Short mmCIF file of C-alpha atoms in Angstrom, two decimals:
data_model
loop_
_atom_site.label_atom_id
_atom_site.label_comp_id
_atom_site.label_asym_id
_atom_site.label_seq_id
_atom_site.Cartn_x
_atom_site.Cartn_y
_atom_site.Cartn_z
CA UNK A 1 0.00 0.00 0.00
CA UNK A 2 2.95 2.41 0.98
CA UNK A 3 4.27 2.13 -2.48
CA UNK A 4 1.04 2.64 -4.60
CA UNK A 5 0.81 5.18 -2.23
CA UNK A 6 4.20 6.68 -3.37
CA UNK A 7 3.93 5.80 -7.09
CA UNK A 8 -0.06 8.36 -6.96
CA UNK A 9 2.31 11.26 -5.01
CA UNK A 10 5.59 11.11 -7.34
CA UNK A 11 1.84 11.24 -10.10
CA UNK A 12 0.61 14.44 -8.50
CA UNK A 13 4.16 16.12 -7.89
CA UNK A 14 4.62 15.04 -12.21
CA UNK A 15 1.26 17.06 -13.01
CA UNK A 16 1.56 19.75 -10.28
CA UNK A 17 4.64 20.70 -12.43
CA UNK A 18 3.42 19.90 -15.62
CA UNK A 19 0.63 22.54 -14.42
CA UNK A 20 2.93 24.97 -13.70
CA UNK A 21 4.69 25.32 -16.86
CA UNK A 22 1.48 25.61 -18.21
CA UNK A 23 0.83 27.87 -16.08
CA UNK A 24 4.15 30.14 -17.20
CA UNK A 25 3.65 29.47 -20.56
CA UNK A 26 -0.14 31.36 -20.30
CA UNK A 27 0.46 34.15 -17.81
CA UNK A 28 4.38 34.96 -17.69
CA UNK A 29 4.90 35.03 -21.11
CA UNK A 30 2.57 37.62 -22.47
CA UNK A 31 -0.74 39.14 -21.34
CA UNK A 32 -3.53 36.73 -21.66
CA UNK A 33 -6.03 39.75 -22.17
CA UNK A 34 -3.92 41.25 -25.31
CA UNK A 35 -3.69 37.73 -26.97
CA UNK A 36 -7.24 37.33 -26.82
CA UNK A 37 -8.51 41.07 -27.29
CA UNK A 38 -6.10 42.44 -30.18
CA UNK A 39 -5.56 46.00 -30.61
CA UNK A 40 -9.15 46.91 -31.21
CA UNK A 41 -10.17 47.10 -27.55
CA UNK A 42 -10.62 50.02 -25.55
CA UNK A 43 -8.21 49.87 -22.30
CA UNK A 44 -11.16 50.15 -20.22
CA UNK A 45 -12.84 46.82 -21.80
CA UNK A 46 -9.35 45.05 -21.30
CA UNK A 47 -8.94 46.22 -17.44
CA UNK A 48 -12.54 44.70 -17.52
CA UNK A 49 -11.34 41.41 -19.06
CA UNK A 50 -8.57 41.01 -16.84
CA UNK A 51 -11.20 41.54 -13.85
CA UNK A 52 -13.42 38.81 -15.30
CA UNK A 53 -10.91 36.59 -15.32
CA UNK A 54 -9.22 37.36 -11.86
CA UNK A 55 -5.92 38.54 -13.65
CA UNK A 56 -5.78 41.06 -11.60
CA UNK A 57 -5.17 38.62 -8.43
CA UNK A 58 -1.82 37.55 -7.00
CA UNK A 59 0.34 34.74 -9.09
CA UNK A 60 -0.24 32.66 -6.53
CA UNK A 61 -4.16 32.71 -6.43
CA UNK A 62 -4.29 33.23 -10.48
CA UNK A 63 -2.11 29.60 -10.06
CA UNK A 64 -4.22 28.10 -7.56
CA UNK A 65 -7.60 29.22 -9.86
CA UNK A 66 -5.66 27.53 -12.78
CA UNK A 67 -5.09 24.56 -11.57
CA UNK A 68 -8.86 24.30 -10.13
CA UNK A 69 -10.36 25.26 -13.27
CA UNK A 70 -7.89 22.01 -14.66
CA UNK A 71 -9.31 19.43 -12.45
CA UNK A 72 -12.99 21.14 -13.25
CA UNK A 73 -11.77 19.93 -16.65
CA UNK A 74 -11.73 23.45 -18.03
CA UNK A 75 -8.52 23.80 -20.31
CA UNK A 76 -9.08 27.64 -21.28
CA UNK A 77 -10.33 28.86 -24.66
CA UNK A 78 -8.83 28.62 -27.96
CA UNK A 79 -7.32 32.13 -29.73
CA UNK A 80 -7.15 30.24 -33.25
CA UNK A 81 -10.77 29.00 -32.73
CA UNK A 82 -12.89 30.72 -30.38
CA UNK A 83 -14.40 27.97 -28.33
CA UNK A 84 -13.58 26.18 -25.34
CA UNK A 85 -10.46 24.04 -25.83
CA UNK A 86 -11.95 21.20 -23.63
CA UNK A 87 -14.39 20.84 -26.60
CA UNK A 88 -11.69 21.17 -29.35
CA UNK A 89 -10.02 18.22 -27.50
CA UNK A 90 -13.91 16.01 -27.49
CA UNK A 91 -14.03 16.38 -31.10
CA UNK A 92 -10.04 15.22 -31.56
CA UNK A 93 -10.05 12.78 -29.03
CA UNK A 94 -11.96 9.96 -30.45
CA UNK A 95 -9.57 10.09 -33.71
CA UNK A 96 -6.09 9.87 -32.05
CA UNK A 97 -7.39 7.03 -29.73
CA UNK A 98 -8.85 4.83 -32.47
CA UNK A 99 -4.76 5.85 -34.34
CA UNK A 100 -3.07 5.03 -31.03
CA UNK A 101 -5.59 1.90 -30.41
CA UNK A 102 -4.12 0.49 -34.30
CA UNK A 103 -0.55 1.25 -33.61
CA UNK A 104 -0.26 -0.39 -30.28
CA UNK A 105 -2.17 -3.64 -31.68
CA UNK A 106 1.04 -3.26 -34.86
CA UNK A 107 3.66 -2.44 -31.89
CA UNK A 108 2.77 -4.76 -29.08
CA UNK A 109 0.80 -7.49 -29.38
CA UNK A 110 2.53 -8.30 -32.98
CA UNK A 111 5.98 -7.11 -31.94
CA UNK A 112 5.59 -9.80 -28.68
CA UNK A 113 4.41 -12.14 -30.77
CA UNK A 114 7.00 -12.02 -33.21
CA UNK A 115 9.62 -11.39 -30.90
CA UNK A 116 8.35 -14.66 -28.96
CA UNK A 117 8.84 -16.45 -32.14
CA UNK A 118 12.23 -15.22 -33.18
CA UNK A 119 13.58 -16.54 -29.56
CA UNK A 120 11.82 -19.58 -29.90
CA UNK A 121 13.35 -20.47 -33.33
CA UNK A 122 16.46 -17.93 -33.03
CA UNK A 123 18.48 -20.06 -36.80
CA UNK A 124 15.33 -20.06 -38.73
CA UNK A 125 15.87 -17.91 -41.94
CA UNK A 126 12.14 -16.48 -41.63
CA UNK A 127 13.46 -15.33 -38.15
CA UNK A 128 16.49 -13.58 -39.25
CA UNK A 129 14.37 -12.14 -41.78
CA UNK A 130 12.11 -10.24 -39.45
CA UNK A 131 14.89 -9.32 -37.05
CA UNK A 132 16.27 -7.56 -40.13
CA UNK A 133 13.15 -6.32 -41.02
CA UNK A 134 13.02 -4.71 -37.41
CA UNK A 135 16.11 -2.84 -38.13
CA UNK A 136 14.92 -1.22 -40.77
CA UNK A 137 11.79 -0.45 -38.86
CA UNK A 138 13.57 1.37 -36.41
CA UNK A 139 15.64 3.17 -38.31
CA UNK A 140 13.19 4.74 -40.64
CA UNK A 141 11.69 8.24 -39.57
CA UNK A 142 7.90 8.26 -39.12
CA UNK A 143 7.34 10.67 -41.81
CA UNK A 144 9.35 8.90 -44.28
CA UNK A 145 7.70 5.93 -43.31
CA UNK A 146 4.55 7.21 -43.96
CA UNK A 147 5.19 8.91 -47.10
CA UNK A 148 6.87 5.49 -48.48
CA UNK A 149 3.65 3.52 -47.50
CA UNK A 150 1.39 6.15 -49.29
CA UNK A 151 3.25 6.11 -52.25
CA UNK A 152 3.31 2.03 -52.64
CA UNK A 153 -0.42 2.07 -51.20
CA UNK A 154 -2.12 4.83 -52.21
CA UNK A 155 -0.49 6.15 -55.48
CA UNK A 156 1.53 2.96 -57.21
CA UNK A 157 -1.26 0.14 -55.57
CA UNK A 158 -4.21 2.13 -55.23
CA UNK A 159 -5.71 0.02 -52.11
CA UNK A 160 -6.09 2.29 -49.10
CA UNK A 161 -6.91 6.67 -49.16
CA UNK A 162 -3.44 8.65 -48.31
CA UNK A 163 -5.53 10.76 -46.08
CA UNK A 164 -8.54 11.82 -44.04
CA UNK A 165 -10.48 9.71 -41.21
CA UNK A 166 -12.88 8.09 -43.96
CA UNK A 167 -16.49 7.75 -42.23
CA UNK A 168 -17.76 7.73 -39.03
CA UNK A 169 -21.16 7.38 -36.92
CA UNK A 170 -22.24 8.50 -33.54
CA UNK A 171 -22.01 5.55 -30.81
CA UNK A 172 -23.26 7.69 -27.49
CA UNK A 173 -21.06 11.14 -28.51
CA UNK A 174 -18.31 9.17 -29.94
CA UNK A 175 -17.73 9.69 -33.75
CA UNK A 176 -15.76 6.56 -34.16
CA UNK A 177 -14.64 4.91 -38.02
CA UNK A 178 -13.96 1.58 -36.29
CA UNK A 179 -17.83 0.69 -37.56
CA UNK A 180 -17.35 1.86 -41.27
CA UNK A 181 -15.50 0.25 -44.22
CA UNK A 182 -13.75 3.71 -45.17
CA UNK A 183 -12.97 4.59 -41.71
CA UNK A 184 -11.18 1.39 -41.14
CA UNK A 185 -9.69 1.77 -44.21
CA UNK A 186 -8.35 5.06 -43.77
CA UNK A 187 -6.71 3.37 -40.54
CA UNK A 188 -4.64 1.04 -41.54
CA UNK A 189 -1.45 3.06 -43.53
CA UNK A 190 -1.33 6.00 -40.68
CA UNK A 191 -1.83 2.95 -37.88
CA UNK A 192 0.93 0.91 -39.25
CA UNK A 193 3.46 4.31 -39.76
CA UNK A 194 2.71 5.32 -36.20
CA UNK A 195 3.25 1.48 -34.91
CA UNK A 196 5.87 0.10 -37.39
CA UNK A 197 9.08 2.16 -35.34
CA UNK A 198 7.65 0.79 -31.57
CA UNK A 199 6.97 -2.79 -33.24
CA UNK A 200 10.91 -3.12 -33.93
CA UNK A 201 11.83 -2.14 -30.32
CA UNK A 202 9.16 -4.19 -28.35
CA UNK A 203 9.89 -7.36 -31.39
CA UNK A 204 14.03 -7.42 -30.00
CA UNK A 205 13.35 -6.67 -26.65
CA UNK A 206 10.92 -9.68 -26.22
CA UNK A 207 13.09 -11.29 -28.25
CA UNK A 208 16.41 -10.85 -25.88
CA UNK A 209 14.55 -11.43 -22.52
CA UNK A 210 13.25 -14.36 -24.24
CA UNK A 211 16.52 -15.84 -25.26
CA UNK A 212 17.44 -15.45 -21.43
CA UNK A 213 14.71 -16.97 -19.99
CA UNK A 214 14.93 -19.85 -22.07
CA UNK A 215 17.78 -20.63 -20.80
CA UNK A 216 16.65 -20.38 -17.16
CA UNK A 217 17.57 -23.36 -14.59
CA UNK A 218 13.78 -23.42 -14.09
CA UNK A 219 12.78 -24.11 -18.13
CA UNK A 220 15.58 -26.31 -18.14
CA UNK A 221 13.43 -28.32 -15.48
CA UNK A 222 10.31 -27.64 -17.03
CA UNK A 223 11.95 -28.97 -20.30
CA UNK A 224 13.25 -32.18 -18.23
CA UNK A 225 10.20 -32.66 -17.31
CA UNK A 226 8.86 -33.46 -20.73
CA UNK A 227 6.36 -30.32 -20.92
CA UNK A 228 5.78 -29.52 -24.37
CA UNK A 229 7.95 -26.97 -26.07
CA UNK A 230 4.81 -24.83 -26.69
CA UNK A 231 3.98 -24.51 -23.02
CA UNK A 232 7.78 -23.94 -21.50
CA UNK A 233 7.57 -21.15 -23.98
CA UNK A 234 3.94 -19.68 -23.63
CA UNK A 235 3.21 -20.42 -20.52
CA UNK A 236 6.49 -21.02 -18.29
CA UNK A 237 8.89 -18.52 -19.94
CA UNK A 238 7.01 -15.67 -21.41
CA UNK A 239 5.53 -14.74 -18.11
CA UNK A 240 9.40 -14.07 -16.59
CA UNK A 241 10.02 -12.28 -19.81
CA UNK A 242 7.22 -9.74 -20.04
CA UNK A 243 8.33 -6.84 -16.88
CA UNK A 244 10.88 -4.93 -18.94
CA UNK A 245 8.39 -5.53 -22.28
CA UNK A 246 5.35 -4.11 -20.28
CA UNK A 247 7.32 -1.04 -18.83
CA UNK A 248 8.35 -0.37 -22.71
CA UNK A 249 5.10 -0.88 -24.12
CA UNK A 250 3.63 1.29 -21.10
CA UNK A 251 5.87 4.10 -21.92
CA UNK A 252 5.69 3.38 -26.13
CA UNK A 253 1.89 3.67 -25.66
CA UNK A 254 2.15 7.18 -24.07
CA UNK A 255 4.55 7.87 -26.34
CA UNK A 256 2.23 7.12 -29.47
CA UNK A 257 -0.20 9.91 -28.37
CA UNK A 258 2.96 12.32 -27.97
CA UNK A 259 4.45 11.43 -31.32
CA UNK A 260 1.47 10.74 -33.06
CA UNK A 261 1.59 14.84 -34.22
CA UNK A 262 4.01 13.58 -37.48
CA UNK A 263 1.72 10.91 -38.40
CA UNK A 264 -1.59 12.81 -38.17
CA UNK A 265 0.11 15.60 -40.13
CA UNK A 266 1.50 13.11 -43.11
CA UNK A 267 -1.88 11.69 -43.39
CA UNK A 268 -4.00 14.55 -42.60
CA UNK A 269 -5.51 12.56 -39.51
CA UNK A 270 -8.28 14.84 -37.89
CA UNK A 271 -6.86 14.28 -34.25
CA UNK A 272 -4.78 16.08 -31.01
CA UNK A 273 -1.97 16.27 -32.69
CA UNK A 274 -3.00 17.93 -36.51
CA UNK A 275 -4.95 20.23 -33.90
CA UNK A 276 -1.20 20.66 -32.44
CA UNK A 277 0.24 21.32 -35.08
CA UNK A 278 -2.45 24.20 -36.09
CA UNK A 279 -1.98 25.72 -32.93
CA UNK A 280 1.50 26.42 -33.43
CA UNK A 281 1.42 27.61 -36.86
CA UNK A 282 -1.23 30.09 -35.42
CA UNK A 283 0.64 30.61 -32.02
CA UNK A 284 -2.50 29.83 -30.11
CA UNK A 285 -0.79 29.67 -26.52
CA UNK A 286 -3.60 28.60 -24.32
CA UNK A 287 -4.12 25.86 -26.69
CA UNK A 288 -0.70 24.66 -26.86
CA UNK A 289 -0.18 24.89 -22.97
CA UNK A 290 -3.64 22.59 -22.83
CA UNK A 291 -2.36 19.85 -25.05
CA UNK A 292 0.93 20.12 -22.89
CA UNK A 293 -1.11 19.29 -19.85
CA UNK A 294 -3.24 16.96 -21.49
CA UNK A 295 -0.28 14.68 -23.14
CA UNK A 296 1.67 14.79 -19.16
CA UNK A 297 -1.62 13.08 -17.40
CA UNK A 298 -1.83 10.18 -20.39
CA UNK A 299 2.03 9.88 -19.71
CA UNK A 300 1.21 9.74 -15.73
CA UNK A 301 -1.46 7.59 -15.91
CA UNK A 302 -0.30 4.90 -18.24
CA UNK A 303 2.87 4.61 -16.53
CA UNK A 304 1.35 4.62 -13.09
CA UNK A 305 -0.54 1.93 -14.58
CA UNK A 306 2.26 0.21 -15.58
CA UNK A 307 3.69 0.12 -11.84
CA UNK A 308 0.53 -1.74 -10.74
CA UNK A 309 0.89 -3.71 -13.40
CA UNK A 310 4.31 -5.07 -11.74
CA UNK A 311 2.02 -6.41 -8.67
CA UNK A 312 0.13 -8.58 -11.27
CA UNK A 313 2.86 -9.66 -13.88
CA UNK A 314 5.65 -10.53 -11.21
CA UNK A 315 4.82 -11.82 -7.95
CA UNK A 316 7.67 -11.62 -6.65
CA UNK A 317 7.42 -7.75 -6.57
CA UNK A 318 4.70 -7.88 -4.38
CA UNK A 319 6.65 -10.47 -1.77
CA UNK A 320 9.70 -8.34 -2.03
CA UNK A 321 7.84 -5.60 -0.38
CA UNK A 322 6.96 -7.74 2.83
CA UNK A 323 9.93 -10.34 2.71
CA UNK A 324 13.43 -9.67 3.01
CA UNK A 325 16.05 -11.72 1.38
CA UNK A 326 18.22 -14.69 4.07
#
């Protein structure tokens, strides 16, 4: 308990700062009022403006009333567009998760499985191949990644559209293209650019923790024991071989809705990070300072989830906490 405890305070202390560099970016760093008003408006109307919004007030209360109106879920008001950024974000939202959902299906679940495989039958030529294959993965850039797919798939084989979200319907508020033939179609060349680089790191890692574990005392007995190969690997050894994989797919799948800006730009994706993107070309600060906020509590939360996680995976985290060693 002491150390979920700790993990949800270091989580508070991460966003507590996260809010205050929001915080600096909004109020330090120009006047809020000016930004918003323009030169048009009369100095009394902007001394009125700064009163309706308690600029006026000490830093530390205009901080505290920041952070407040955060957990009330209000995230300010867009310059660029003129509404309420919270409902900017609604609108985005359901795109980038349905991108980020694709890519971490691509990255983890086929880069274990693969990597799995490759330890399993480490001098198979179809197993070099892939390993090679992940290399290349790697190495590529996201954005020429993306551009290479659309050209082969979009423009030379004319299978899936180089851009847009395709179709979507309504399911309770949530315009999702997970229901549509076009909308899953326009998923599946910006999913596999955003997963493709993560899929070659989790495919080696899983691979090398594999290749240790395998050669465990306690698969040995397993082995000597006459299980079959199929359940020393999948059930005996890929257990022991998941912790570092999980705490790299924790922190890859946080890092897809960072980096998912390049993708959503090459492919025109109507999500967070396109809106990003606009909001720096138009230097819309309040907006950029939400999505700064927004992309530090999916990094907090996934990786606090990923701690807990430990409990679950490995228990000999949770015995290490009451038992000492001797």
């Amino acid at each position: 308990m002491f150390s979920v405890l700790t993990r949800l305070f270091h989580a508070l202390a991460t966003m507590a700062a996260m809010a205050l560099i929001a915080f600096s970016l909004l109020h330090l760093l120009g006047d809020p009022v000016e930004n918003m008003a323009g030169q048009e408006v009369s100095v009394e109307d902007k001394e009125r403006l700064r009163e309706a919004f308690g600029l006026n007030a000490s830093v530390p209360e205009r901080f505290a009333s920041f952070v407040l109106a955060l957990v009330q879920g209000d995230l300010g008001r867009s310059l660029q567009y003129r509404r309420p950024i919270a409902d900017l974000f609604a609108e985005r939202v359901p795109a980038t998760v349905e991108l980020v959902l694709v890519a971490a299906i691509v990255s983890i679940v086929v880069g274990t499985l693969l990597g799995v495989w490759a330890a399993a039958k480490p001098d198979n030529f179809l197993s070099r191949l892939v390993l090679t294959g992940s290399v290349v993965g790697v190495s590529l850039p996201t954005f020429a990644t993306g551009t290479l797919l659309i050209y082969l798939f979009a423009v030379a084989v004319p299978i899936f559209p180089a851009f847009g979200r395709g179709e979507t319907v309504d399911i309770w508020g949530w315009q999702t293209g997970l229901l549509t033939r076009s909308g899953l179609m326009a998923l599946v060349l910006p999913g596999a650019t955003l997963g493709l680089f993560q899929l070659g790191i989790v495919l080696r890692l899983m691979r090398a923790e594999m290749l240790d574990v395998l050669r465990a005392n306690f698969v040995l007995f397993a082995r000597a024991r006459g299980l079959p190969e199929r359940s020393v690997v999948l059930v005996h050894a890929l257990r022991s071989a998941m912790l570092p994989v999980v705490t790299v797919a924790g922190i890859n799948l946080a890092g897809l809705v960072a980096y998912s800006l390049i993708t959503e730009t090459v492919f025109q994706w109507p999500g967070l990070g396109l809106l990003f993107i606009d909001a720096v070309q138009f230097a819309d600060v309040p907006l950029l300072a939400a999505y700064m906020v927004f992309v530090a509590f999916v990094f907090v939360t996934i990786n606090l989830a990923v701690d807990l996680a430990y409990r679950f995976i490995d228990p000999r985290i949770r015995a290490g906490q009451t038992m000492q060693p001797g």
